Amino acid sequence: MPIDLSHDPAVSELAKRTAEFVRGVVVPEEKAYGGVTARGGDEMRVRLQQAARDAGVFVPHVSPEYGGHGLDMRGRAPVFEEAGYSLFGPLALNIAAPDEGNMHMLEAIATAEQKERYLRPLATGEVRSCFAMTEPAPGAGSDPSSLRTRAEKAPGGWRIDGRKWFITGADGAAYAICMARTSGEPGDRGGATMFLVDADNPGMKIVRHVETLDESLYGGHCEMVFDGCVVSEEAVLGEVDKGFDYAQVRLGPARTTHCMRWLGIARHAQDIAVARAADRRLFGSRLAELGMIQAMIADNEIDIAASRALTLQACWELDQGRSGAQSTAVAKTFTAEAVWRVVDRSLQICGSLGVSGDILLSRFLREVRPFRIYDGPSETHRWAIARRVVRRHLG
Ligand SMILES: Cc1cc2nc3c(=O)[nH]c(=O)nc-3n(C[C@H](O)[C@H](O)[C@H](O)COP(=O)(O)OP(=O)(O)OC[C@H]3O[C@@H](n4cnc5c(N)ncnc54)[C@H](O)[C@@H]3O)c2cc1C
């Protein structure tokens, strides 16, 4: 049976317009924007998002009811990849982490009231949000069941106590989606609940920005404390004790869209390296005519093509309503490592220029490294992939 890998014409058209917008409007901005320490500041986000709205490429993933194009996962793949060609393309289109994953999850599980209050302003770009799951040791990290933040019943709702860190975008976010334990003990596989916590809740505080290699995500990565944080019953997202199930609704697609966006950066890195290799002359020939450089250019192309194929396979499964647990883990592990290899090789091809701040590669390298850790470290995914394979073998 033939396999048709072409996209719907409307999707291809949107991807083309996204590419034009990102290369024409966002990339020049990225080059001009030296060291990005954007924490909480919103000036650039607001400006770029207005430009994306004007170009008709804003929020491609949410349904038209919330102002988007309603793309399924397969439709998102080429559009997000084009947006990802610049570090700020996803921000401009309002498809950057963590907001993009939060929109996806809110659309899937929030009540009608919660959608109006939390999803709509997020989708329009009026506000930002964050997703608070990870905790300092010995709390939740690669192993979510270690969750220690607790929510106890309180008059009129719930009281949340605990500590979170590495919460992307927390500074300046209008609300957090906080995962807390409502039953069981750390180590239990169930018993978590998601809560929508408004930023002005006096029980939720940002205690510091964690310094990290990457610096392009708005609001930084923050450590937060929930100290007697009281929320109403309406703050519960989905059902009590179903938080780990809902996390899967978010995490499978979110790790897949990360692959799409970082593929864009890989392509940008390859373009920079190829342009340099075609131009630079060494030992009587162009750099691009030397075999070892050709091998790196070819390996980049292979890594990009393989990552795209695995990502599309995961998209297809998610679009069928399957969990995609295995395919998203395979795509995420491969792509996170492949994108790192592509950026690293591209930097090598450019020599000392590559590590300088004169071109974007050193910045790309810093930005892509954490992708091998967040949304599941490579080792966690390999462990889970192998367990599923062995389980299948044992029947
Ligand atoms: C830039 C960045 C942004 C982030 N943003 C968010 C956010 O917005 N919200 C949020 O909740 N969290 C966020 N995180 C946290 C992220 O999800 C966690 O870092 C990740 O889940 C790993 O948890 P940990 O850091 O506690 O590492 P640990 O759980 O301490 O793991 C350490 C190491 O153990 C190894 N390991 C893990 N599992 C296995 C295994 N099965 N077998 C062998 N070795 C293994 C891996 O090498 C892993 O790196 C972010 C992290 C980073 C770096």
GROMACS .gro file of N, CA, C and O and ligand atoms in nm, residues 98 131-135 140-143 165-168 212 214 221 370 373-377 379-380 383, ligand 1:
model
  157
   98PRO      N    1   0.616   2.670   2.780
   98PRO     CA    2   0.519   2.565   2.809
   98PRO      C    3   0.377   2.598   2.765
   98PRO      O    4   0.287   2.517   2.780
  131PHE      N    5   0.393   2.539   3.383
  131PHE     CA    6   0.352   2.404   3.422
  131PHE      C    7   0.447   2.357   3.532
  131PHE      O    8   0.567   2.340   3.507
  132ALA      N    9   0.396   2.337   3.653
  132ALA     CA   10   0.482   2.313   3.770
  132ALA      C   11   0.470   2.169   3.818
  132ALA      O   12   0.378   2.134   3.892
  133MET      N   13   0.566   2.090   3.775
  133MET     CA   14   0.567   1.948   3.808
  133MET      C   15   0.694   1.911   3.885
  133MET      O   16   0.691   1.849   3.990
  134THR      N   17   0.811   1.952   3.832
  134THR     CA   18   0.940   1.905   3.884
  134THR      C   19   0.971   1.967   4.021
  134THR      O   20   0.941   2.085   4.044
  135GLU      N   21   1.031   1.885   4.107
  135GLU     CA   22   1.065   1.929   4.243
  135GLU      C   23   1.213   1.901   4.269
  135GLU      O   24   1.270   1.808   4.211
  140ALA      N   25   0.970   1.493   4.267
  140ALA     CA   26   0.944   1.445   4.130
  140ALA      C   27   1.044   1.501   4.030
  140ALA      O   28   1.073   1.621   4.031
  141GLY      N   29   1.100   1.415   3.947
  141GLY     CA   30   1.189   1.455   3.837
  141GLY      C   31   1.165   1.355   3.726
  141GLY      O   32   1.053   1.342   3.677
  142SER      N   33   1.269   1.278   3.692
  142SER     CA   34   1.250   1.172   3.591
  142SER      C   35   1.142   1.075   3.636
  142SER      O   36   1.071   1.018   3.554
  143ASP      N   37   1.134   1.056   3.766
  143ASP     CA   38   1.033   0.964   3.822
  143ASP      C   39   0.920   1.048   3.885
  143ASP      O   40   0.932   1.093   3.998
  165TRP      N   41   1.082   2.335   4.109
  165TRP     CA   42   1.189   2.411   4.045
  165TRP      C   43   1.200   2.377   3.898
  165TRP      O   44   1.139   2.282   3.851
  166PHE      N   45   1.277   2.460   3.828
  166PHE     CA   46   1.289   2.452   3.682
  166PHE      C   47   1.155   2.478   3.614
  166PHE      O   48   1.125   2.418   3.511
  167ILE      N   49   1.076   2.566   3.671
  167ILE     CA   50   0.943   2.591   3.614
  167ILE      C   51   0.956   2.703   3.510
  167ILE      O   52   0.965   2.822   3.543
  168THR      N   53   0.955   2.660   3.385
  168THR     CA   54   0.979   2.751   3.273
  168THR      C   55   0.866   2.852   3.261
  168THR      O   56   0.748   2.816   3.265
  212THR      N   57   2.073   2.878   3.399
  212THR     CA   58   2.084   2.760   3.312
  212THR      C   59   2.163   2.794   3.185
  212THR      O   60   2.185   2.911   3.156
  214ASP      N   61   2.062   2.754   2.878
  214ASP     CA   62   1.975   2.817   2.779
  214ASP      C   63   1.918   2.945   2.837
  214ASP      O   64   1.910   2.961   2.958
  221HIS      N   65   1.365   2.994   3.414
  221HIS     CA   66   1.331   2.869   3.481
  221HIS      C   67   1.338   2.896   3.631
  221HIS      O   68   1.445   2.929   3.682
  370PRO      N   69   1.972   2.129   2.687
  370PRO     CA   70   1.876   2.083   2.789
  370PRO      C   71   1.764   1.994   2.734
  370PRO      O   72   1.698   1.924   2.810
  373ILE      N   73   1.735   1.654   2.845
  373ILE     CA   74   1.697   1.632   2.985
  373ILE      C   75   1.547   1.656   3.008
  373ILE      O   76   1.479   1.575   3.069
  374TYR      N   77   1.496   1.772   2.959
  374TYR     CA   78   1.353   1.797   2.987
  374TYR      C   79   1.264   1.714   2.896
  374TYR      O   80   1.308   1.661   2.796
  375ASP      N   81   1.137   1.703   2.936
  375ASP     CA   82   1.042   1.613   2.870
  375ASP      C   83   1.095   1.470   2.872
  375ASP      O   84   1.071   1.391   2.779
  376GLY      N   85   1.165   1.436   2.978
  376GLY     CA   86   1.219   1.302   2.996
  376GLY      C   87   1.362   1.293   2.948
  376GLY      O   88   1.387   1.311   2.827
  377PRO      N   89   1.459   1.269   3.038
  377PRO     CA   90   1.596   1.250   2.993
  377PRO      C   91   1.607   1.128   2.900
  377PRO      O   92   1.526   1.035   2.909
  379GLU      N   93   1.794   0.880   2.908
  379GLU     CA   94   1.808   0.753   2.980
  379GLU      C   95   1.672   0.702   3.030
  379GLU      O   96   1.644   0.582   3.026
  380THR      N   97   1.588   0.794   3.076
  380THR     CA   98   1.454   0.753   3.122
  380THR      C   99   1.376   0.695   3.005
  380THR      O  100   1.309   0.591   3.019
  383TRP      N  101   1.508   0.353   2.900
  383TRP     CA  102   1.466   0.255   3.001
  383TRP      C  103   1.320   0.214   2.974
  383TRP      O  104   1.287   0.096   2.971
  396LIG     C1  105   1.565   2.392   3.074
  396LIG     C2  106   1.468   2.309   3.153
  396LIG     C3  107   1.334   2.346   3.158
  396LIG     C4  108   1.244   2.274   3.234
  396LIG     N1  109   1.112   2.316   3.243
  396LIG     C5  110   1.028   2.251   3.325
  396LIG     C6  111   0.894   2.300   3.346
  396LIG     O1  112   0.851   2.400   3.286
  396LIG     N2  113   0.814   2.234   3.434
  396LIG     C7  114   0.855   2.124   3.501
  396LIG     O2  115   0.777   2.070   3.579
  396LIG     N3  116   0.981   2.076   3.485
  396LIG     C8  117   1.068   2.137   3.400
  396LIG     N4  118   1.197   2.091   3.384
  396LIG     C9  119   1.241   1.977   3.461
  396LIG    C10  120   1.259   1.852   3.380
  396LIG     O3  121   1.138   1.798   3.338
  396LIG    C11  122   1.341   1.753   3.467
  396LIG     O4  123   1.472   1.808   3.471
  396LIG    C12  124   1.345   1.614   3.416
  396LIG     O5  125   1.221   1.553   3.432
  396LIG    C13  126   1.452   1.532   3.489
  396LIG     O6  127   1.434   1.538   3.626
  396LIG     P1  128   1.556   1.580   3.721
  396LIG     O7  129   1.618   1.703   3.666
  396LIG     O8  130   1.505   1.583   3.860
  396LIG     O9  131   1.663   1.467   3.705
  396LIG     P2  132   1.674   1.324   3.789
  396LIG    O10  133   1.537   1.271   3.801
  396LIG    O11  134   1.750   1.357   3.912
  396LIG    O12  135   1.759   1.243   3.689
  396LIG    C14  136   1.901   1.264   3.673
  396LIG    C15  137   1.955   1.178   3.564
  396LIG    O13  138   1.928   1.041   3.594
  396LIG    C16  139   1.933   0.967   3.475
  396LIG     N5  140   1.817   0.876   3.467
  396LIG    C17  141   1.687   0.908   3.475
  396LIG     N6  142   1.610   0.799   3.459
  396LIG    C18  143   1.696   0.695   3.444
  396LIG    C19  144   1.679   0.555   3.422
  396LIG     N7  145   1.559   0.499   3.419
  396LIG     N8  146   1.791   0.479   3.408
  396LIG    C20  147   1.915   0.533   3.415
  396LIG     N9  148   1.936   0.665   3.434
  396LIG    C21  149   1.828   0.743   3.448
  396LIG    C22  150   1.934   1.067   3.359
  396LIG    O14  151   2.063   1.078   3.306
  396LIG    C23  152   1.892   1.195   3.426
  396LIG    O15  153   1.941   1.310   3.358
  396LIG    C24  154   1.289   2.161   3.305
  396LIG    C25  155   1.423   2.121   3.298
  396LIG    C26  156   1.512   2.195   3.223
  396LIG    C27  157   1.655   2.151   3.218
   0.00000   0.00000   0.00000
